[in-house]
PDB file of C-alpha atoms in Angstrom:
ATOM      1  CA  UNK A  23     -25.231  14.526  -5.130  1.00 43.00           C
ATOM      2  CA  UNK A  24     -26.354  12.668  -8.219  1.00 49.00           C
ATOM      3  CA  UNK A  25     -26.143   8.943  -8.799  1.00 53.00           C
ATOM      4  CA  UNK A  26     -23.379   6.861  -7.299  1.00 56.00           C
ATOM      5  CA  UNK A  27     -21.005   5.727 -10.048  1.00 60.00           C
ATOM      6  CA  UNK A  28     -20.518   1.991  -9.495  1.00 62.00           C
ATOM      7  CA  UNK A  29     -17.947   1.615 -12.286  1.00 62.00           C
ATOM      8  CA  UNK A  30     -15.429   3.425 -10.064  1.00 61.00           C
ATOM      9  CA  UNK A  31     -15.749   0.652  -7.478  1.00 63.00           C
ATOM     10  CA  UNK A  32     -15.725  -2.194 -10.033  1.00 67.00           C
ATOM     11  CA  UNK A  33     -12.691  -0.848 -11.876  1.00 64.00           C
ATOM     12  CA  UNK A  34     -10.864  -0.285  -8.595  1.00 64.00           C
ATOM     13  CA  UNK A  35     -11.636  -3.850  -7.473  1.00 67.00           C
ATOM     14  CA  UNK A  36     -10.148  -5.456 -10.587  1.00 70.00           C
ATOM     15  CA  UNK A  37      -7.214  -3.045 -10.637  1.00 67.00           C
ATOM     16  CA  UNK A  38      -6.460  -3.851  -7.001  1.00 68.00           C
ATOM     17  CA  UNK A  39      -6.483  -7.606  -7.614  1.00 72.00           C
ATOM     18  CA  UNK A  40      -4.143  -7.237 -10.608  1.00 73.00           C
ATOM     19  CA  UNK A  41      -1.723  -5.056  -8.659  1.00 71.00           C
ATOM     20  CA  UNK A  42      -1.526  -7.624  -5.827  1.00 74.00           C
ATOM     21  CA  UNK A  43      -0.731 -10.510  -8.164  1.00 76.00           C
ATOM     22  CA  UNK A  44       1.961  -8.578 -10.047  1.00 74.00           C
ATOM     23  CA  UNK A  45       3.437  -6.622  -7.164  1.00 75.00           C
ATOM     24  CA  UNK A  46       3.378  -9.022  -4.205  1.00 78.00           C
ATOM     25  CA  UNK A  47       6.784 -10.662  -4.864  1.00 82.00           C
ATOM     26  CA  UNK A  48       8.395  -7.209  -5.009  1.00 78.00           C
ATOM     27  CA  UNK A  49       6.415  -6.167  -1.934  1.00 78.00           C
ATOM     28  CA  UNK A  50       7.700  -9.211  -0.027  1.00 81.00           C
ATOM     29  CA  UNK A  51      11.303  -8.275  -0.835  1.00 81.00           C
ATOM     30  CA  UNK A  52      10.580  -4.658   0.093  1.00 75.00           C
ATOM     31  CA  UNK A  53       9.102  -5.647   3.449  1.00 73.00           C
ATOM     32  CA  UNK A  54      12.010  -7.961   4.291  1.00 77.00           C
ATOM     33  CA  UNK A  55      14.494  -5.184   3.456  1.00 74.00           C
ATOM     34  CA  UNK A  56      12.567  -2.558   5.409  1.00 66.00           C
ATOM     35  CA  UNK A  57      11.788  -4.486   8.571  1.00 64.00           C
ATOM     36  CA  UNK A  58      13.941  -7.614   8.469  1.00 64.00           C
ATOM     37  CA  UNK A  59      17.528  -8.294   9.498  1.00 65.00           C
ATOM     38  CA  UNK A  60      20.367 -10.159   7.841  1.00 67.00           C
ATOM     39  CA  UNK A  61      19.774  -9.026   4.255  1.00 70.00           C
ATOM     40  CA  UNK A  62      22.715  -7.260   2.645  1.00 68.00           C
ATOM     41  CA  UNK A  63      20.975  -5.851  -0.411  1.00 74.00           C
ATOM     42  CA  UNK A  64      18.105  -6.502  -2.799  1.00 75.00           C
ATOM     43  CA  UNK A  65      19.749  -9.344  -4.727  1.00 82.00           C
ATOM     44  CA  UNK A  66      20.960 -10.951  -1.498  1.00 82.00           C
ATOM     45  CA  UNK A  67      17.428 -10.789  -0.110  1.00 83.00           C
ATOM     46  CA  UNK A  68      15.971 -12.381  -3.248  1.00 84.00           C
ATOM     47  CA  UNK A  69      18.529 -15.208  -3.172  1.00 85.00           C
ATOM     48  CA  UNK A  70      18.018 -15.813   0.553  1.00 85.00           C
ATOM     49  CA  UNK A  71      14.224 -15.950   0.287  1.00 84.00           C
ATOM     50  CA  UNK A  72      14.400 -18.304  -2.699  1.00 85.00           C
ATOM     51  CA  UNK A  73      16.998 -20.573  -1.091  1.00 84.00           C
ATOM     52  CA  UNK A  74      15.140 -20.875   2.227  1.00 84.00           C
ATOM     53  CA  UNK A  75      11.515 -20.765   1.109  1.00 83.00           C
ATOM     54  CA  UNK A  76      11.559 -21.484  -2.670  1.00 85.00           C
ATOM     55  CA  UNK A  77       9.550 -19.375  -5.102  1.00 84.00           C
ATOM     56  CA  UNK A  78       6.497 -19.658  -2.849  1.00 82.00           C
ATOM     57  CA  UNK A  79       8.280 -17.519  -0.262  1.00 80.00           C
ATOM     58  CA  UNK A  80       7.781 -14.484  -2.486  1.00 82.00           C
ATOM     59  CA  UNK A  81       4.018 -15.023  -2.354  1.00 79.00           C
ATOM     60  CA  UNK A  82       3.863 -15.537   1.411  1.00 75.00           C
ATOM     61  CA  UNK A  83       0.871 -13.742   2.877  1.00 71.00           C
ATOM     62  CA  UNK A  84      -0.730 -13.025  -0.519  1.00 77.00           C
ATOM     63  CA  UNK A  85      -4.063 -14.769   0.063  1.00 74.00           C
ATOM     64  CA  UNK A  86      -5.319 -12.203   2.561  1.00 69.00           C
ATOM     65  CA  UNK A  87      -4.323  -9.133   0.474  1.00 70.00           C
ATOM     66  CA  UNK A  88      -5.749 -10.738  -2.666  1.00 74.00           C
ATOM     67  CA  UNK A  89      -9.096 -11.204  -0.957  1.00 70.00           C
ATOM     68  CA  UNK A  90      -9.105  -7.847   0.812  1.00 73.00           C
ATOM     69  CA  UNK A  91      -7.001  -5.324  -1.115  1.00 70.00           C
ATOM     70  CA  UNK A  92      -9.252  -5.719  -4.141  1.00 70.00           C
ATOM     71  CA  UNK A  93     -12.134  -4.511  -1.955  1.00 76.00           C
ATOM     72  CA  UNK A  94      -9.883  -1.896  -0.321  1.00 78.00           C
ATOM     73  CA  UNK A  95      -8.715  -0.561  -3.692  1.00 76.00           C
ATOM     74  CA  UNK A  96     -12.288  -0.540  -4.925  1.00 77.00           C
ATOM     75  CA  UNK A  97     -13.424   1.578  -1.989  1.00 82.00           C
ATOM     76  CA  UNK A  98     -10.484   4.012  -2.270  1.00 84.00           C
ATOM     77  CA  UNK A  99     -11.033   4.568  -6.008  1.00 80.00           C
ATOM     78  CA  UNK A 100     -14.784   4.790  -5.506  1.00 82.00           C
ATOM     79  CA  UNK A 101     -14.568   7.196  -2.569  1.00 88.00           C
ATOM     80  CA  UNK A 102     -12.144   9.486  -4.406  1.00 89.00           C
ATOM     81  CA  UNK A 103     -14.119   9.575  -7.664  1.00 84.00           C
ATOM     82  CA  UNK A 104     -17.538  10.032  -6.076  1.00 86.00           C
ATOM     83  CA  UNK A 105     -16.305  12.573  -3.485  1.00 91.00           C
ATOM     84  CA  UNK A 106     -14.612  14.625  -6.197  1.00 89.00           C
ATOM     85  CA  UNK A 107     -17.742  14.432  -8.364  1.00 85.00           C
ATOM     86  CA  UNK A 108     -19.960  15.446  -5.459  1.00 87.00           C
ATOM     87  CA  UNK A 109     -17.748  18.436  -4.581  1.00 88.00           C
ATOM     88  CA  UNK A 110     -17.649  19.638  -8.188  1.00 84.00           C
ATOM     89  CA  UNK A 111     -21.415  19.314  -8.630  1.00 81.00           C
ATOM     90  CA  UNK A 112     -22.102  20.970  -5.276  1.00 81.00           C
ATOM     91  CA  UNK A 113     -19.810  23.877  -6.166  1.00 77.00           C
ATOM     92  CA  UNK A 114     -21.528  24.427  -9.529  1.00 74.00           C
ATOM     93  CA  UNK A 115     -24.993  23.476  -8.213  1.00 69.00           C
ATOM     94  CA  UNK A 116     -25.646  21.396 -11.332  1.00 61.00           C
ATOM     95  CA  UNK A 117     -26.341  17.826 -10.162  1.00 56.00           C
ATOM     96  CA  UNK A 118     -26.560  16.271 -13.608  1.00 54.00           C
ATOM     97  CA  UNK A 119     -23.742  18.191 -15.282  1.00 54.00           C
ATOM     98  CA  UNK A 120     -20.046  17.362 -15.484  1.00 62.00           C
ATOM     99  CA  UNK A 121     -18.413  20.530 -14.129  1.00 65.00           C
ATOM    100  CA  UNK A 122     -14.661  21.064 -14.476  1.00 71.00           C
ATOM    101  CA  UNK A 123     -12.496  19.721 -11.673  1.00 78.00           C
ATOM    102  CA  UNK A 124     -10.589  22.190  -9.522  1.00 87.00           C
ATOM    103  CA  UNK A 125      -7.447  21.637  -7.502  1.00 91.00           C
ATOM    104  CA  UNK A 126      -9.360  22.152  -4.244  1.00 91.00           C
ATOM    105  CA  UNK A 127     -11.899  19.459  -5.189  1.00 92.00           C
ATOM    106  CA  UNK A 128      -9.143  16.996  -6.038  1.00 93.00           C
ATOM    107  CA  UNK A 129      -7.206  17.847  -2.879  1.00 95.00           C
ATOM    108  CA  UNK A 130     -10.149  17.321  -0.526  1.00 95.00           C
ATOM    109  CA  UNK A 131     -11.284  14.138  -2.303  1.00 94.00           C
ATOM    110  CA  UNK A 132      -7.735  12.748  -2.081  1.00 94.00           C
ATOM    111  CA  UNK A 133      -7.554  13.504   1.647  1.00 96.00           C
ATOM    112  CA  UNK A 134     -10.878  11.737   2.254  1.00 95.00           C
ATOM    113  CA  UNK A 135      -9.641   8.725   0.269  1.00 93.00           C
ATOM    114  CA  UNK A 136      -6.438   8.710   2.348  1.00 93.00           C
ATOM    115  CA  UNK A 137      -8.327   8.635   5.650  1.00 94.00           C
ATOM    116  CA  UNK A 138     -10.649   5.889   4.407  1.00 93.00           C
ATOM    117  CA  UNK A 139      -7.644   3.884   3.185  1.00 90.00           C
ATOM    118  CA  UNK A 140      -6.168   3.833   6.695  1.00 92.00           C
ATOM    119  CA  UNK A 141      -9.416   2.594   8.242  1.00 91.00           C
ATOM    120  CA  UNK A 142      -9.717  -0.248   5.733  1.00 87.00           C
ATOM    121  CA  UNK A 143      -6.100  -0.909   4.849  1.00 86.00           C
ATOM    122  CA  UNK A 144      -4.459  -0.792   8.271  1.00 90.00           C
ATOM    123  CA  UNK A 145      -5.451  -4.330   9.333  1.00 90.00           C
ATOM    124  CA  UNK A 146      -4.819  -5.643   5.798  1.00 85.00           C
ATOM    125  CA  UNK A 147      -1.286  -4.265   5.753  1.00 86.00           C
ATOM    126  CA  UNK A 148      -0.625  -5.525   9.278  1.00 90.00           C
ATOM    127  CA  UNK A 149      -1.647  -9.118   8.522  1.00 88.00           C
ATOM    128  CA  UNK A 150       0.277  -9.131   5.250  1.00 82.00           C
ATOM    129  CA  UNK A 151       3.470  -7.839   6.866  1.00 85.00           C
ATOM    130  CA  UNK A 152       3.219 -10.171   9.874  1.00 85.00           C
ATOM    131  CA  UNK A 153       2.890 -13.172   7.538  1.00 83.00           C
ATOM    132  CA  UNK A 154       5.749 -11.928   5.360  1.00 74.00           C
ATOM    133  CA  UNK A 155       8.054 -11.299   8.324  1.00 75.00           C
ATOM    134  CA  UNK A 156       7.472 -14.356  10.510  1.00 73.00           C
ATOM    135  CA  UNK A 157      10.235 -16.387   8.817  1.00 62.00           C
ATOM    136  CA  UNK A 158      12.847 -13.612   8.716  1.00 56.00           C
ATOM    137  CA  UNK A 159      16.336 -14.273  10.096  1.00 50.00           C
ATOM    138  CA  UNK A 160      16.494 -13.304  13.779  1.00 47.00           C
ATOM    139  CA  UNK A 161      19.646 -11.551  14.966  1.00 44.00           C
ATOM    140  CA  UNK A 162      21.045 -12.641  18.339  1.00 40.00           C
ATOM    141  CA  UNK A 163      21.905  -9.046  19.213  1.00 36.00           C
ATOM    142  CA  UNK A 164      18.203  -8.314  19.475  1.00 44.00           C
ATOM    143  CA  UNK A 165      17.695 -10.761  22.316  1.00 41.00           C
ATOM    144  CA  UNK A 166      18.375  -8.030  24.841  1.00 44.00           C
ATOM    145  CA  UNK A 167      15.092  -6.442  23.850  1.00 44.00           C
ATOM    146  CA  UNK A 168      11.757  -7.372  25.312  1.00 47.00           C
ATOM    147  CA  UNK A 169      10.871 -10.575  23.501  1.00 45.00           C
ATOM    148  CA  UNK A 170       7.748 -12.676  23.656  1.00 49.00           C
ATOM    149  CA  UNK A 171       7.599 -16.166  25.059  1.00 44.00           C
ATOM    150  CA  UNK A 172       6.752 -18.213  22.036  1.00 42.00           C
ATOM    151  CA  UNK A 173       8.036 -20.978  19.818  1.00 42.00           C
ATOM    152  CA  UNK A 174      11.565 -20.867  18.415  1.00 43.00           C
ATOM    153  CA  UNK A 175      12.127 -18.529  15.502  1.00 47.00           C
ATOM    154  CA  UNK A 176      12.358 -21.437  13.064  1.00 54.00           C
ATOM    155  CA  UNK A 177       8.669 -22.148  13.680  1.00 65.00           C
ATOM    156  CA  UNK A 178       6.209 -19.718  12.064  1.00 70.00           C
ATOM    157  CA  UNK A 179       4.355 -17.579  14.558  1.00 73.00           C
ATOM    158  CA  UNK A 180       1.143 -17.686  12.498  1.00 81.00           C
ATOM    159  CA  UNK A 181      -0.481 -20.552  10.617  1.00 82.00           C
ATOM    160  CA  UNK A 182      -2.343 -18.283   8.211  1.00 82.00           C
ATOM    161  CA  UNK A 183      -4.342 -15.032   7.952  1.00 84.00           C
ATOM    162  CA  UNK A 184      -7.183 -16.137  10.238  1.00 88.00           C
ATOM    163  CA  UNK A 185      -4.795 -17.444  12.890  1.00 89.00           C
ATOM    164  CA  UNK A 186      -2.777 -14.232  12.613  1.00 89.00           C
ATOM    165  CA  UNK A 187      -5.878 -12.087  13.181  1.00 91.00           C
ATOM    166  CA  UNK A 188      -7.074 -14.109  16.170  1.00 92.00           C
ATOM    167  CA  UNK A 189      -3.589 -14.125  17.720  1.00 90.00           C
ATOM    168  CA  UNK A 190      -3.225 -10.351  17.413  1.00 90.00           C
ATOM    169  CA  UNK A 191      -6.714  -9.699  18.825  1.00 92.00           C
ATOM    170  CA  UNK A 192      -6.110 -12.133  21.683  1.00 91.00           C
ATOM    171  CA  UNK A 193      -2.715 -10.677  22.616  1.00 88.00           C
ATOM    172  CA  UNK A 194      -3.187  -6.993  21.768  1.00 87.00           C
ATOM    173  CA  UNK A 195      -6.935  -6.433  21.503  1.00 90.00           C
ATOM    174  CA  UNK A 196      -8.739  -4.877  18.538  1.00 90.00           C
ATOM    175  CA  UNK A 197      -6.412  -1.882  18.718  1.00 90.00           C
ATOM    176  CA  UNK A 198      -3.577  -4.245  17.826  1.00 89.00           C
ATOM    177  CA  UNK A 199      -4.986  -4.529  14.306  1.00 92.00           C
ATOM    178  CA  UNK A 200      -4.225  -0.824  13.854  1.00 93.00           C
ATOM    179  CA  UNK A 201      -0.605  -0.921  14.967  1.00 91.00           C
ATOM    180  CA  UNK A 202       1.244   1.647  12.876  1.00 90.00           C
ATOM    181  CA  UNK A 203      -1.978   3.463  11.910  1.00 92.00           C
ATOM    182  CA  UNK A 204      -0.532   6.885  12.789  1.00 92.00           C
ATOM    183  CA  UNK A 205       2.412   6.311  10.435  1.00 92.00           C
ATOM    184  CA  UNK A 206       0.023   5.016   7.796  1.00 93.00           C
ATOM    185  CA  UNK A 207      -2.114   8.156   8.149  1.00 94.00           C
ATOM    186  CA  UNK A 208       0.987  10.329   7.693  1.00 93.00           C
ATOM    187  CA  UNK A 209       1.812   8.257   4.618  1.00 91.00           C
ATOM    188  CA  UNK A 210      -1.587   7.956   2.940  1.00 91.00           C
ATOM    189  CA  UNK A 211      -3.158  11.401   3.287  1.00 94.00           C
ATOM    190  CA  UNK A 212      -0.310  13.300   1.580  1.00 93.00           C
ATOM    191  CA  UNK A 213       0.483  10.209  -0.500  1.00 90.00           C
ATOM    192  CA  UNK A 214      -2.949  10.048  -2.109  1.00 91.00           C
ATOM    193  CA  UNK A 215      -2.934  13.814  -2.693  1.00 94.00           C
ATOM    194  CA  UNK A 216       0.333  13.414  -4.584  1.00 91.00           C
ATOM    195  CA  UNK A 217      -1.053  10.403  -6.420  1.00 87.00           C
ATOM    196  CA  UNK A 218      -4.546  11.306  -7.571  1.00 89.00           C
ATOM    197  CA  UNK A 219      -3.855  14.959  -8.406  1.00 92.00           C
ATOM    198  CA  UNK A 220      -0.830  14.303 -10.684  1.00 90.00           C
ATOM    199  CA  UNK A 221      -2.675  11.321 -12.185  1.00 86.00           C
ATOM    200  CA  UNK A 222      -5.701  13.428 -13.149  1.00 87.00           C
ATOM    201  CA  UNK A 223      -3.660  16.272 -14.640  1.00 89.00           C
ATOM    202  CA  UNK A 224      -1.149  13.970 -16.385  1.00 87.00           C
ATOM    203  CA  UNK A 225      -3.855  11.816 -17.964  1.00 84.00           C
ATOM    204  CA  UNK A 226      -5.652  14.939 -19.209  1.00 84.00           C
ATOM    205  CA  UNK A 227      -2.396  16.399 -20.510  1.00 87.00           C
ATOM    206  CA  UNK A 228      -1.452  13.202 -22.381  1.00 84.00           C
ATOM    207  CA  UNK A 229      -4.928  12.808 -23.915  1.00 81.00           C
ATOM    208  CA  UNK A 230      -5.470  14.688 -27.199  1.00 80.00           C
ATOM    209  CA  UNK A 231      -8.240  17.299 -27.155  1.00 76.00           C
ATOM    210  CA  UNK A 232     -10.179  15.423 -29.830  1.00 73.00           C
ATOM    211  CA  UNK A 233     -10.593  12.372 -27.580  1.00 75.00           C
ATOM    212  CA  UNK A 234     -13.483  12.122 -25.154  1.00 72.00           C
ATOM    213  CA  UNK A 235     -11.370  10.358 -22.540  1.00 72.00           C
ATOM    214  CA  UNK A 236      -7.874   8.994 -21.872  1.00 73.00           C
ATOM    215  CA  UNK A 237      -6.846   5.790 -23.615  1.00 74.00           C
ATOM    216  CA  UNK A 238      -5.691   2.753 -21.581  1.00 72.00           C
ATOM    217  CA  UNK A 239      -2.124   3.581 -22.591  1.00 76.00           C
ATOM    218  CA  UNK A 240      -2.475   7.152 -21.307  1.00 77.00           C
ATOM    219  CA  UNK A 241      -3.987   5.926 -18.043  1.00 74.00           C
ATOM    220  CA  UNK A 242      -1.235   3.316 -17.675  1.00 73.00           C
ATOM    221  CA  UNK A 243       1.523   5.873 -18.227  1.00 78.00           C
ATOM    222  CA  UNK A 244      -0.052   8.559 -16.048  1.00 79.00           C
ATOM    223  CA  UNK A 245      -0.684   6.042 -13.255  1.00 75.00           C
ATOM    224  CA  UNK A 246       2.920   4.878 -13.187  1.00 74.00           C
ATOM    225  CA  UNK A 247       4.246   8.445 -13.212  1.00 81.00           C
ATOM    226  CA  UNK A 248       1.804   9.464 -10.474  1.00 81.00           C
ATOM    227  CA  UNK A 249       2.866   6.460  -8.410  1.00 76.00           C
ATOM    228  CA  UNK A 250       6.506   7.483  -8.708  1.00 77.00           C
ATOM    229  CA  UNK A 251       5.701  11.058  -7.660  1.00 82.00           C
ATOM    230  CA  UNK A 252       3.573   9.914  -4.732  1.00 82.00           C
ATOM    231  CA  UNK A 253       5.992   7.364  -3.339  1.00 75.00           C
ATOM    232  CA  UNK A 254       8.950   9.650  -3.784  1.00 77.00           C
ATOM    233  CA  UNK A 255       7.619  11.430  -0.694  1.00 81.00           C
ATOM    234  CA  UNK A 256       5.474   8.749   0.979  1.00 81.00           C
ATOM    235  CA  UNK A 257       7.984   5.899   1.104  1.00 79.00           C
ATOM    236  CA  UNK A 258      10.063   7.130   4.087  1.00 81.00           C
ATOM    237  CA  UNK A 259       6.918   6.975   6.220  1.00 86.00           C
ATOM    238  CA  UNK A 260       6.069   3.614   4.632  1.00 84.00           C
ATOM    239  CA  UNK A 261       9.376   2.267   5.979  1.00 84.00           C
ATOM    240  CA  UNK A 262       8.373   3.468   9.452  1.00 88.00           C
ATOM    241  CA  UNK A 263       4.904   1.942   9.062  1.00 90.00           C
ATOM    242  CA  UNK A 264       6.315  -1.425   7.977  1.00 85.00           C
ATOM    243  CA  UNK A 265       8.709  -1.551  10.918  1.00 87.00           C
ATOM    244  CA  UNK A 266       6.005  -0.642  13.422  1.00 90.00           C
ATOM    245  CA  UNK A 267       3.659  -3.290  12.008  1.00 88.00           C
ATOM    246  CA  UNK A 268       6.358  -5.976  11.885  1.00 85.00           C
ATOM    247  CA  UNK A 269       7.294  -5.091  15.446  1.00 81.00           C
ATOM    248  CA  UNK A 270       5.635  -7.557  17.774  1.00 69.00           C
ATOM    249  CA  UNK A 271       6.064 -10.789  15.823  1.00 68.00           C
ATOM    250  CA  UNK A 272       8.846 -11.931  18.156  1.00 64.00           C
ATOM    251  CA  UNK A 273       9.742  -8.809  20.125  1.00 70.00           C
ATOM    252  CA  UNK A 274       8.649  -5.239  20.861  1.00 76.00           C
ATOM    253  CA  UNK A 275      11.313  -2.824  19.707  1.00 83.00           C
ATOM    254  CA  UNK A 276       9.691   0.553  19.014  1.00 86.00           C
ATOM    255  CA  UNK A 277       7.653   2.829  21.276  1.00 85.00           C
ATOM    256  CA  UNK A 278       6.053   4.830  18.473  1.00 87.00           C
ATOM    257  CA  UNK A 279       6.584   6.715  15.222  1.00 90.00           C
ATOM    258  CA  UNK A 280       9.228   9.123  16.514  1.00 91.00           C
ATOM    259  CA  UNK A 281      11.132   6.358  18.322  1.00 91.00           C
ATOM    260  CA  UNK A 282      11.123   4.235  15.158  1.00 89.00           C
ATOM    261  CA  UNK A 283      12.445   7.142  13.079  1.00 86.00           C
ATOM    262  CA  UNK A 284      15.132   7.873  15.677  1.00 89.00           C
ATOM    263  CA  UNK A 285      16.313   4.260  15.984  1.00 87.00           C
ATOM    264  CA  UNK A 286      16.284   3.711  12.223  1.00 83.00           C
ATOM    265  CA  UNK A 287      18.357   6.815  11.545  1.00 80.00           C
ATOM    266  CA  UNK A 288      20.817   6.096  14.360  1.00 84.00           C
ATOM    267  CA  UNK A 289      21.478   2.549  13.125  1.00 81.00           C
ATOM    268  CA  UNK A 290      21.311   3.029   9.361  1.00 76.00           C
ATOM    269  CA  UNK A 291      21.673   6.729   8.642  1.00 73.00           C
ATOM    270  CA  UNK A 292      20.980   7.674   5.041  1.00 66.00           C
ATOM    271  CA  UNK A 293      21.196   4.027   3.946  1.00 63.00           C
ATOM    272  CA  UNK A 294      17.493   3.835   4.658  1.00 63.00           C
ATOM    273  CA  UNK A 295      16.971   5.900   1.494  1.00 59.00           C
ATOM    274  CA  UNK A 296      17.966   2.825  -0.539  1.00 56.00           C
ATOM    275  CA  UNK A 297      14.910   1.039   0.833  1.00 57.00           C
ATOM    276  CA  UNK A 298      12.817   3.981  -0.311  1.00 57.00           C
ATOM    277  CA  UNK A 299      14.227   3.722  -3.837  1.00 56.00           C
ATOM    278  CA  UNK A 300      13.383  -0.003  -4.035  1.00 53.00           C
ATOM    279  CA  UNK A 301       9.861   0.627  -2.793  1.00 55.00           C
ATOM    280  CA  UNK A 302       9.499   3.396  -5.362  1.00 51.00           C
ATOM    281  CA  UNK A 303      10.183   0.931  -8.185  1.00 53.00           C
ATOM    282  CA  UNK A 304       7.953  -1.703  -6.613  1.00 53.00           C
ATOM    283  CA  UNK A 305       4.965   0.583  -6.219  1.00 53.00           C
ATOM    284  CA  UNK A 306       5.344   2.156  -9.653  1.00 53.00           C
ATOM    285  CA  UNK A 307       5.063  -1.360 -11.125  1.00 54.00           C
ATOM    286  CA  UNK A 308       1.862  -1.919  -9.155  1.00 54.00           C
ATOM    287  CA  UNK A 309       0.493   1.452 -10.269  1.00 55.00           C
ATOM    288  CA  UNK A 310       1.099   0.634 -13.945  1.00 54.00           C
ATOM    289  CA  UNK A 311      -0.777  -2.669 -13.515  1.00 54.00           C
ATOM    290  CA  UNK A 312      -3.630  -1.351 -11.372  1.00 55.00           C
ATOM    291  CA  UNK A 313      -4.330   1.714 -13.513  1.00 54.00           C
ATOM    292  CA  UNK A 314      -4.190  -0.269 -16.764  1.00 54.00           C
ATOM    293  CA  UNK A 315      -6.714  -2.788 -15.386  1.00 54.00           C
ATOM    294  CA  UNK A 316      -8.809   0.099 -14.059  1.00 53.00           C
ATOM    295  CA  UNK A 317      -8.922   1.780 -17.478  1.00 51.00           C
ATOM    296  CA  UNK A 318      -9.821  -1.431 -19.329  1.00 50.00           C
ATOM    297  CA  UNK A 319     -12.787  -2.046 -17.044  1.00 50.00           C
ATOM    298  CA  UNK A 320     -13.813   1.613 -17.201  1.00 47.00           C
ATOM    299  CA  UNK A 321     -13.720   1.817 -21.020  1.00 46.00           C
ATOM    300  CA  UNK A 322     -15.031  -1.605 -22.030  1.00 43.00           C
ATOM    301  CA  UNK A 323     -17.434  -2.618 -19.243  1.00 40.00           C
ATOM    302  CA  UNK A 324     -19.486   0.488 -18.376  1.00 40.00           C
ATOM    303  CA  UNK A 325     -22.000  -0.095 -15.604  1.00 38.00           C
ATOM    304  CA  UNK A 326     -24.038   3.105 -15.616  1.00 39.00           C
TER     305      UNK A 326
END
């Protein structure tokens, strides 16, 4: 299949780290709005988090994603790029050439990247959300549900990422680390198809024919637009995923994906779309940052 292109992995690693640092405060607010209780709107959530937990509350649970999402992002970018390259070369039977990319190649490579992202990212997302949600306000009306015998809500359930992992494995087994994986699969497979494919075509469309490759500005713009397109459809399932993963910190509320969708719609109706809009803005910001970092590494620090 030709040589493995390591710059895809390196650029993805740095882009992933940059996106975590820039996007984590927005992601914390998004998670609290999606899975928490007692927040009226976005501004109310921001004020409440700041008042109760100071500015550090917005970065709660960032250490684990910062250490792991960089690797996760690296693998996703690397898997997509190398799978797409392998498919194109195999189709044209020219291992050393750079054959044109087809929609089918991009589609299959995106699907593979989506499946890989669930295997690597499921536990990462779970730990991050559990750490973000453990200090949320707890509504008395929920006490009729099956709750766990643990410390009062004012006391954090987890002391950090390692303690969170060991607690989940001890109480729920290894399968507990993949809570919400089915919703994540339904989010990531179509989500990455609607991310990578528009990104590739938009970056090529923005780049003048005289240029050998897209500029950092073109990559930055195409990445943000692709992120908006992707999350316009993927975010509803991301809300379901977040609620399933947050479920279990203090109580077990949902029986599965369909039950979560049903309960969310019955209680909130179309208001849940507002959470999708906020996530759309949050993820587009991360896409701008990640793709810009990716392009800088790709253009200025070649490794092949």
